[in-house]
Structures are given as C-alpha cells and as structure tokens.
Coordinates of C-alpha atoms and ligand atoms in Angstrom, one line a residue:
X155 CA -34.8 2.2 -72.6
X156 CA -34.5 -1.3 -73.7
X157 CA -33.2 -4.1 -71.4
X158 CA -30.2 -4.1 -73.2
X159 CA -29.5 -0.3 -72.2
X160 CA -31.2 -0.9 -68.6
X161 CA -28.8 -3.7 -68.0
X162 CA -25.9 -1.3 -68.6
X163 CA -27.7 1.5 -66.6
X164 CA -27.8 -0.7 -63.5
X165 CA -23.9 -1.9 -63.5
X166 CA -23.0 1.2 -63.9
X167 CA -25.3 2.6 -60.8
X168 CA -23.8 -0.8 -59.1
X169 CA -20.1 0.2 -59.3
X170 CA -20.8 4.0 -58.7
X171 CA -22.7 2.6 -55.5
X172 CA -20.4 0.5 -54.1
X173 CA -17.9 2.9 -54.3
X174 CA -20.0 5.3 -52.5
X175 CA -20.3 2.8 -49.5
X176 CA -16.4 2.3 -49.2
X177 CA -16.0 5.7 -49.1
X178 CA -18.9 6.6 -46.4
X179 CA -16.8 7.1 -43.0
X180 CA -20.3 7.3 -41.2
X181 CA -23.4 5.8 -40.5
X182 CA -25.1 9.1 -40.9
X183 CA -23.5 9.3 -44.6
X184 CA -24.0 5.6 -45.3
X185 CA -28.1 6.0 -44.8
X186 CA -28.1 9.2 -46.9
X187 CA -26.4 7.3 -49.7
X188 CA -28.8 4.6 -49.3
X189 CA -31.8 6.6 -49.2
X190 CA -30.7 8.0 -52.4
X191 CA -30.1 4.9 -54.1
X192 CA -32.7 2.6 -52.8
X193 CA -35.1 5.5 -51.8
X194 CA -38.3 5.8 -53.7
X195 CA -37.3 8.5 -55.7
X196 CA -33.7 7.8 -55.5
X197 CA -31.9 6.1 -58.3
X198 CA -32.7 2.6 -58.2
X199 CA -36.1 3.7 -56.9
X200 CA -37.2 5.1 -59.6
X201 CA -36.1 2.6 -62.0
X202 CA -38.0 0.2 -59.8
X203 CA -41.3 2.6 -60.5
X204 CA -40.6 2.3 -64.8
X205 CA -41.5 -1.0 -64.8
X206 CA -45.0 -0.5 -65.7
X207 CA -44.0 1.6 -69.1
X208 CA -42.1 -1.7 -70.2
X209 CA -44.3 -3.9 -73.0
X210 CA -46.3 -6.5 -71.0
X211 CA -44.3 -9.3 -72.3
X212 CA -40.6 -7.2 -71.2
X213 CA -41.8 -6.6 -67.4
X214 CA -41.2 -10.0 -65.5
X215 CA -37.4 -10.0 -67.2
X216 CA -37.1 -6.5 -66.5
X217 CA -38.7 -6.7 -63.0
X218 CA -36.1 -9.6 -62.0
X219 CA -33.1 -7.7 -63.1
X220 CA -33.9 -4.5 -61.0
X221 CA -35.2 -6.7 -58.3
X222 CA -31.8 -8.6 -58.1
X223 CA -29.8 -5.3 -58.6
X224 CA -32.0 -4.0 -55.4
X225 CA -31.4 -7.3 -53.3
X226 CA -27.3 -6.7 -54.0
X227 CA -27.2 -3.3 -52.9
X228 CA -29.3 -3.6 -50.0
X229 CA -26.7 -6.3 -48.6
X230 CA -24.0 -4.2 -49.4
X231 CA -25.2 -0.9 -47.5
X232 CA -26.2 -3.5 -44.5
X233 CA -22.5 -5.1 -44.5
X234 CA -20.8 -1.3 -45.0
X235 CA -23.3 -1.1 -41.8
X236 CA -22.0 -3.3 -39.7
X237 CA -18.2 -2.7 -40.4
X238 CA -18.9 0.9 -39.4
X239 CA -20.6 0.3 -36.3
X240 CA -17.8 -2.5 -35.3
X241 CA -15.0 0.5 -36.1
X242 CA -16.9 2.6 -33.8
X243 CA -16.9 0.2 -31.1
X244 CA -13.1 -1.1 -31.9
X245 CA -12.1 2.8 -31.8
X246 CA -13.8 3.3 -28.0
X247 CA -12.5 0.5 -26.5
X248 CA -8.6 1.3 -27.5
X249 CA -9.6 5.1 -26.2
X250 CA -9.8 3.7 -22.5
X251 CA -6.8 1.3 -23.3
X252 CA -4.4 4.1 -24.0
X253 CA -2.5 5.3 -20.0
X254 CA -0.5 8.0 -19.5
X255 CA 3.2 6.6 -18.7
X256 CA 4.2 9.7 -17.3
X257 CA 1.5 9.2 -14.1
X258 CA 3.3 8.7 -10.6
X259 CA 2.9 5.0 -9.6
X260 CA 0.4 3.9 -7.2
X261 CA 1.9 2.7 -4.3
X262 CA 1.7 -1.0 -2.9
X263 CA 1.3 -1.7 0.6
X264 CA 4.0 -3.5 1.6
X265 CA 3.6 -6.1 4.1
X266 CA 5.3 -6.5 7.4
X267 CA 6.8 -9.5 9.8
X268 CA 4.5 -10.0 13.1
X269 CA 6.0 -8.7 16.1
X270 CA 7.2 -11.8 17.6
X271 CA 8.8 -13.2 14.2
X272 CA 10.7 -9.8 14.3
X273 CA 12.4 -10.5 17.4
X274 CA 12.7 -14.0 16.7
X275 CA 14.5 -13.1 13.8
X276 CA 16.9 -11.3 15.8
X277 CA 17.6 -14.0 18.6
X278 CA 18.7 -16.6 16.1
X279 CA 21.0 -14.1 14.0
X280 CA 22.4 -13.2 17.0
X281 CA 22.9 -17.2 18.3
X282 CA 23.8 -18.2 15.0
X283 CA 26.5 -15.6 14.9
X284 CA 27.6 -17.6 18.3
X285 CA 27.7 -20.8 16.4
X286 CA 24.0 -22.0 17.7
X287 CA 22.0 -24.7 15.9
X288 CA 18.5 -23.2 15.6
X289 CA 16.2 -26.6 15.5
X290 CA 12.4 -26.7 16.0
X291 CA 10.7 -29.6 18.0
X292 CA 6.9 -30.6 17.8
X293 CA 4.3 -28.4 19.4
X294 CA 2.6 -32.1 20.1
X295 CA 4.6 -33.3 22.9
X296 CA 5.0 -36.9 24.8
X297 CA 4.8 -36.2 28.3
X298 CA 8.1 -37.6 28.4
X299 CA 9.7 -35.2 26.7
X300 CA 7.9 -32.0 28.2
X301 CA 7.8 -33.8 31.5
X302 CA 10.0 -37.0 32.6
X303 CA 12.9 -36.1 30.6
X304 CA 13.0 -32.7 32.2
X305 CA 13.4 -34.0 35.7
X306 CA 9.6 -33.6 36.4
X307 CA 8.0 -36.5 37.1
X308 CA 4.7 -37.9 37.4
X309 CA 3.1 -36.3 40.7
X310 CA 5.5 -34.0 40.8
X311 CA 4.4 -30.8 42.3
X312 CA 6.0 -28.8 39.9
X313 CA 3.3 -29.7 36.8
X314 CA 0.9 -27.5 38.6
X315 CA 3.2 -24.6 37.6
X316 CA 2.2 -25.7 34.0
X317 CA -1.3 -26.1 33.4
X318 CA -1.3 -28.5 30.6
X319 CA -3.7 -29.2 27.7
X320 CA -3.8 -32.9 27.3
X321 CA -5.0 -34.6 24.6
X322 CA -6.9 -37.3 23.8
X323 CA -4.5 -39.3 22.1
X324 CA -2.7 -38.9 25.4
X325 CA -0.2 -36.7 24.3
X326 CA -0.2 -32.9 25.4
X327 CA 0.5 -29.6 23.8
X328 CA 4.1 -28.5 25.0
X329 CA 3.8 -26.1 27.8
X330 CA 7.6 -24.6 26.7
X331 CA 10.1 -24.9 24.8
X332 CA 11.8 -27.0 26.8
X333 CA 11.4 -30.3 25.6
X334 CA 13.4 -29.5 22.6
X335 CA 16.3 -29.8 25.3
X336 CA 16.3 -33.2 25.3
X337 CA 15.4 -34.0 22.1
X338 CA 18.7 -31.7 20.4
X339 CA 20.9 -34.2 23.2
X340 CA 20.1 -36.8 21.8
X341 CA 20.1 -35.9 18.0
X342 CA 23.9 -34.5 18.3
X343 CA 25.6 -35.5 21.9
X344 CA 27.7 -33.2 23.3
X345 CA 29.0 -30.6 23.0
X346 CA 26.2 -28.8 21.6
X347 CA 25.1 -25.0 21.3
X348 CA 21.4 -24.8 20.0
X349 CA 18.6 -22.9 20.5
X350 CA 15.0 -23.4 20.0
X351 CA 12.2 -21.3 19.0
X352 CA 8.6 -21.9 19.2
X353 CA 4.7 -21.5 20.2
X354 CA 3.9 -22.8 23.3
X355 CA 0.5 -23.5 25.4
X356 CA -0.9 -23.5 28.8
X357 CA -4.5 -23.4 29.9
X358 CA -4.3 -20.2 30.9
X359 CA -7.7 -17.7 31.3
X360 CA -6.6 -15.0 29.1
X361 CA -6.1 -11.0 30.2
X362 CA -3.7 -8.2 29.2
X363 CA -1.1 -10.4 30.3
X364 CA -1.6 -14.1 29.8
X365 CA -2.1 -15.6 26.6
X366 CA -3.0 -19.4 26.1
X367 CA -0.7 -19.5 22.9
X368 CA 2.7 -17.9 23.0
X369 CA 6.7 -18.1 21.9
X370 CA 9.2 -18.5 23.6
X371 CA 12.9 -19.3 22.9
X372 CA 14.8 -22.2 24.3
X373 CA 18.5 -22.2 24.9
X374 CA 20.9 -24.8 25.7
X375 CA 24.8 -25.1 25.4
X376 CA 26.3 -28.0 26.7
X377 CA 30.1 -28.4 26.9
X378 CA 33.3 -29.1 29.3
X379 CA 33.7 -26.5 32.1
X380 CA 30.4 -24.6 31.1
X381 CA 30.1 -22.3 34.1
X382 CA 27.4 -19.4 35.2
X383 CA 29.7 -16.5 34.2
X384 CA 28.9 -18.3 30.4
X385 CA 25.9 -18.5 31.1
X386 CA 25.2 -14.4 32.0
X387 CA 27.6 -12.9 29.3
X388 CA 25.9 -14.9 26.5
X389 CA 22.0 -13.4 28.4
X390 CA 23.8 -10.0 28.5
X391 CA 24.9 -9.7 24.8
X392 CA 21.6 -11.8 23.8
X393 CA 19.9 -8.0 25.3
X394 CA 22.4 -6.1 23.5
X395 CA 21.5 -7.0 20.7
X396 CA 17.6 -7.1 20.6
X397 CA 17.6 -3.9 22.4
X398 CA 20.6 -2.0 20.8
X399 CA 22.3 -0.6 24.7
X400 CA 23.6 -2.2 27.5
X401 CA 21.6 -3.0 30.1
X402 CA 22.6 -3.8 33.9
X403 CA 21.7 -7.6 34.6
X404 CA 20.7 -9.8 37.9
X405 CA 20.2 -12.9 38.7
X406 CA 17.9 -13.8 41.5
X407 CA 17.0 -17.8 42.6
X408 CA 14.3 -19.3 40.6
X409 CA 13.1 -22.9 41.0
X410 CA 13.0 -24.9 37.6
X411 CA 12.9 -28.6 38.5
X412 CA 15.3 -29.1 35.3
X413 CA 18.0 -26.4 36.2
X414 CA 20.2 -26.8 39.5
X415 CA 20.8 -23.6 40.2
X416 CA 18.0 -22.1 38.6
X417 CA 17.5 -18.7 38.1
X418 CA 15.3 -15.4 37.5
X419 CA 17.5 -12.8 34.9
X420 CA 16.3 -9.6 35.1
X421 CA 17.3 -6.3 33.3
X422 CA 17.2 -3.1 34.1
X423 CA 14.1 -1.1 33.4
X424 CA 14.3 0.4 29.7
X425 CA 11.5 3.2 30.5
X426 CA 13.4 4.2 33.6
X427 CA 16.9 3.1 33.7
X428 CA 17.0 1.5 36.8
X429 CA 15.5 4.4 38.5
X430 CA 11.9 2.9 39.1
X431 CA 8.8 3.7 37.2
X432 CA 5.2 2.4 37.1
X433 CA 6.3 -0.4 34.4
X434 CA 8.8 -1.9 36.5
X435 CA 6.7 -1.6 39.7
X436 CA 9.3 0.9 41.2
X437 CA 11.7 -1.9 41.1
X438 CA 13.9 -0.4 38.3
X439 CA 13.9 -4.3 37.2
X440 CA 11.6 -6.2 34.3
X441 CA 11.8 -10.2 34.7
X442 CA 12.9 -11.6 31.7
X443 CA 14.4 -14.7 31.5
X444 CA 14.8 -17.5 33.5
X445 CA 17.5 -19.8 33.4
X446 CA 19.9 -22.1 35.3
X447 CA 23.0 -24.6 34.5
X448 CA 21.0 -28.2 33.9
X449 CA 20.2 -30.8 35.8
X450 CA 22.6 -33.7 35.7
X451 CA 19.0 -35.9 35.7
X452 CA 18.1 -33.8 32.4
X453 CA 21.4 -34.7 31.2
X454 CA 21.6 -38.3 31.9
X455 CA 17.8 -38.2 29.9
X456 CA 19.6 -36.9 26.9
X457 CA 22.3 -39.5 26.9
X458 CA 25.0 -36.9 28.3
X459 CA 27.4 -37.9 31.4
X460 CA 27.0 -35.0 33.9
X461 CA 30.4 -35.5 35.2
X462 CA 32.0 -35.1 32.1
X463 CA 29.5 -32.1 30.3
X464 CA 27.9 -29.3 32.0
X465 CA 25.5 -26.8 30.2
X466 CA 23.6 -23.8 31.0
X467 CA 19.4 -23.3 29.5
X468 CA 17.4 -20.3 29.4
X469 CA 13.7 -20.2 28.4
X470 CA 12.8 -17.0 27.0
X471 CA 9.8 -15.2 26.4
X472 CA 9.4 -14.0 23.2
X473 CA 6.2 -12.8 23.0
X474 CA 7.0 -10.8 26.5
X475 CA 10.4 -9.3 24.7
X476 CA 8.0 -8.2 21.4
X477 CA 5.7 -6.7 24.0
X478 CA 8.6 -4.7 25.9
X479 CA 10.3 -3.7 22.4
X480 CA 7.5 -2.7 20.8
X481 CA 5.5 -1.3 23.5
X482 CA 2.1 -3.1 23.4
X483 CA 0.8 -3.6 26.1
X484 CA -1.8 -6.2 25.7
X485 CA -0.9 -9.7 25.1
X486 CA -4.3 -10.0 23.3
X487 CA -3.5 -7.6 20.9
X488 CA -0.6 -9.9 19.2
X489 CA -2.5 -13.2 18.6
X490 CA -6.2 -11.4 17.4
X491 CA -4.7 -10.7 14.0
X492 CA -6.0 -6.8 14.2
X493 CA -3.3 -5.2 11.9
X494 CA -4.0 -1.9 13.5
X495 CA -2.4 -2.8 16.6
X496 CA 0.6 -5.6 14.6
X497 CA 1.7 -3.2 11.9
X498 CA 2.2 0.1 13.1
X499 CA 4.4 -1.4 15.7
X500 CA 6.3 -3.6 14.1
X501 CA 7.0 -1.5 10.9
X502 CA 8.7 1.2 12.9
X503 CA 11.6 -0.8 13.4
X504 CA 11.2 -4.2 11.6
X505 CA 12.0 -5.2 7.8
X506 CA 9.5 -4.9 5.4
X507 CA 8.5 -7.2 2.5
X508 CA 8.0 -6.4 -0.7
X509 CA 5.5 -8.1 -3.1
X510 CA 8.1 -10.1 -4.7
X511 CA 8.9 -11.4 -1.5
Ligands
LIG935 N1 10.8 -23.9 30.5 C1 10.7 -22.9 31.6 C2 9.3 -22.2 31.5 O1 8.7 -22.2 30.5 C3 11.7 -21.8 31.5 C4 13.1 -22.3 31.6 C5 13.9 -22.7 30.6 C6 13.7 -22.2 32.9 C7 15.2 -23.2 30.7 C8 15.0 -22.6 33.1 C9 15.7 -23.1 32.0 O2 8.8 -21.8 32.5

C-alpha cells in the first residue's frame, strides 16, 4: 500500500472511529472500541507495526501520518471519556433531586406566646374594648416618678415595702408600674382611662414565689364622680374575662401610700369555689389585686385638681394571674426560658404563631 492508498485507509478508519465514539453509551464500550482501534493488534495498531515494510526513504512520511492519525484518535476517545463520566455524574445527582409530591408534609413547630404576654394580651383587649389607652413608661425610673410623685416621699416608711435597685446614675429600676400613673396625667390631663403594662423589679431573694423581674399591669381612670362601685365592676369584669366565669369579689383595706382608700381585691378561689382548699389556705379567697381611688397628692403631681377629678388605680400582677391561669406553680419556671415548663402551658389555651408570623 502506497501513501497515497494509506492516506485514504486512515480517513476512512478516522470517520468510522469517531462515529464509533458518539455512539458508545458507556465507558466499558468506549475502552473496548479503543482497544481495538489503538490496541496493538487493533486497526490503527497494526498499521503502526507496517511501517518497517515501507522503503527506507517512505517511513519518516509514513511514520508522521499514522503518528498524527494516532495522536487525533487518542484525544477523541479521552474527550468521549470525559463527557461520559460527566453524564454519569449529571444523571446521579438529578436521581436524589427528584421528591415524591404525593408525601404527607412534615410538620413545623409552631411557636407559642410566653405565659404572661398571653394574659397581657387579654387585659388590654379587654380595657381597650372599655376605651383604655394602653401606654408603656420606662423600666429606668426617676425616683420622682416611682417615688415623690406617688405620694411617697424621701424617708418615707413605705419604700421599705419596695426594695429598690438603684443605680449608679442615680436613677432606679421601677419597682411597679406605678409610675406610669403620673406620667399618662400629665401627657393627656383629665379625664383619662389608661392602662399600663410592664416588667417590674425589686431586690427580692428569689423562691417559688418571688421573682426579682416580673409584670404587672397598671390601671388608672380619672374622671368627674369616679366612685368605688366603678372601680369594683370594671376589677369584676377585668376577671370575667381573663378567666371566662364569674367570680365572687372582696375588697379588704390595704395601705398604698398613693391610694386613699386603698385596697386588697380578692376573688374567689378557682380550685375550690369559695369552699376552701390547700391553694387558697382554706380561705376560699386568692389575693389578687390591689387597688384604691388616688390620692389627691398623686393627683396634684400629675397636674390634675382633686376637687374637680377623682380616679380609681389598680396594680395588677400579671405574672401571679399567668401563674393562677395556667397552673404553674413556680415563679422560676416563667423567667428561666425552659420551654418545657412555658409551652405546654401556654399552648393549651393561648394563640399560636405560625412561621409566617
Ligand atoms: N403599685 C402597687 C404595688 O406594686 C400596687 C398598686 C397599684 C396599689 C395601684 C394600689 C393602686 O405594690
């Protein structure tokens, strides 16, 4: 065969060979085309091994045509290679893509409110309903306003009820809600319905019953002829609604220095009805709020003429009404963030959220 003839021998092995390759769906086929193409006694091998029988002057054209035809197919079968292994790899990964639509969902856990923003939920739908401003004041207090204002002044006796944590700037944390009294006169006169909800803290040594940190809610309407019958039907339906049944009230003197009277509300026990049980101490009544009309001096501090306006306040314990409507009965157990005892009481009864909120 002449180079002429071996020219046309290797185009035609060429074309046959790439076709081969685009047609081999596997690696395992690919190498068994290549073997017998490039093999030693496959078809370009054993051209390779004619060489020799070519006249001595013939061989190094010869050689360089075979060896470029050999150099061409070998980067073909390594590209045809590649683009096989890639399809593999493409092919496995869109296997673990594909899902089955018609699986159940997987639940989310929903999220719930914290005990005591449950009930403080309530308390303001239920004073909003009554036409009450809901307004927060600072937890960082002047002493004026959690003291002075409130008809306690310096020396007074009564701060001892209170212990206080002072700062260093001189100003305190607010030991109730209180202040916020004062402050809501002033920002809209009489005559004013408000109440206001907040944390409040006292050096306290913590047990199952005293927290340093806790809410309370502070209430305060302020009008002509405000009397003390106002003053218990609004406390009565207030427990009405947070507890869902009527319950029997009394009032029993308290000493507030900013009420005149002042008062303890309680209601009768929910576990026992009034009969007397172990949680009420066999009274058949639970201390809940205490209250009082206010004190012409608290008044006057909030710009308000006492013998023109009167007003009834309350100061209620949030954090004791989660406890009681909830049933836990460890105060610890609401500000140490341990969901175990926050949600499964609060989600029997409170909204949920979702996670899109
Ligand atoms: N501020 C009082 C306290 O925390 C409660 C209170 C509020 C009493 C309003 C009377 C009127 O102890």
């Amino acid at each position: 065969m002449d180079l002429k003839q071996l020219e046309t021998q290797l185009s035609v092995l060429h074309e046959d060979t790439i076709k081969a390759i685009v047609a081999a769906g596997s690696l395992d086929a690919l190498r068994h085309l290549e073997s017998g193409v490039l093999g030693k006694t496959g078809t370009l091998g054993a051209l390779l091994g004619t060489i020799k029988e070519y006249p001595p002057a013939e061989r190094g054209k010869v050689g360089q045509t075979l060896n470029r035809a050999k150099t061409e197919m070998t980067k073909a079968f390594k590209e045809a290679e590649a683009r096989i292994k890639a399809g593999a790899a493409a092919a496995e990964s869109s296997k673990a893509a594909t899902y089955d639509p018609s699986l159940p969902g997987r639940r989310l856990p929903l999220g719930t409110f914290h005990p005591v923003t449950i009930v403080q939920m309530q308390v303001e739908e239920v004073f909003r309903r009554l036409g009450f401003l809901v307004e927060t004041g600072p937890e960082m207090e002047t002493e004026h306003y959690n003291f002075e204002a409130l008809n306690i002044p310096k020396l007074h006796p009564a701060r001892d009820m209170q212990d206080t944590f002072w700062m260093t700037n001189g100003m305190l944390l607010r030991t109730h809600t209180s202040p916020v009294q004062v402050r809501a006169m002033e920002r809209h006169g009489p005559p004013l319905r408000v109440i206001a909800p907040g944390r409040c803290f006292r050096y306290e040594t913590i047990d199952a019953s005293h927290e340093n940190t806790f809410f309370q809610v502070e209430g305060l309407m302020i009008d002509r002829h405000i009397s003390i019958a106002n003053l218990i039907a609004m406390m009565k339906l207030l427990l009405r609604e947070v507890f869902g049944r009527d319950l029997k009230v009394r009032l029993r003197p308290g000493y507030f220095p900013f009420v005149e009277p002042g008062f303890e509300l309680d209601m009768s026990c929910l576990i026992c009805d009034g009969d007397g049980c172990a949680t009420c101490k066999r009274s058949g009544w639970i201390e809940v709020l205490p209250c009082g009309m206010v004190h012409p001096n608290v008044l006057r501090s909030g710009n308000i003429d006492p013998d023109e306006y009167t007003g009834f306040a309350f100061g209620l314990g949030l954090t004791r009404l989660a406890m009681m409507k909830f049933g836990v009965a460890d105060i610890r157990g609401l500000n140490g963030g341990d969901l175990r005892s926050l949600v499964p009481a609060s989600r029997l009864t409170g909204p949920t959220v979702s996670a899109k909120g």
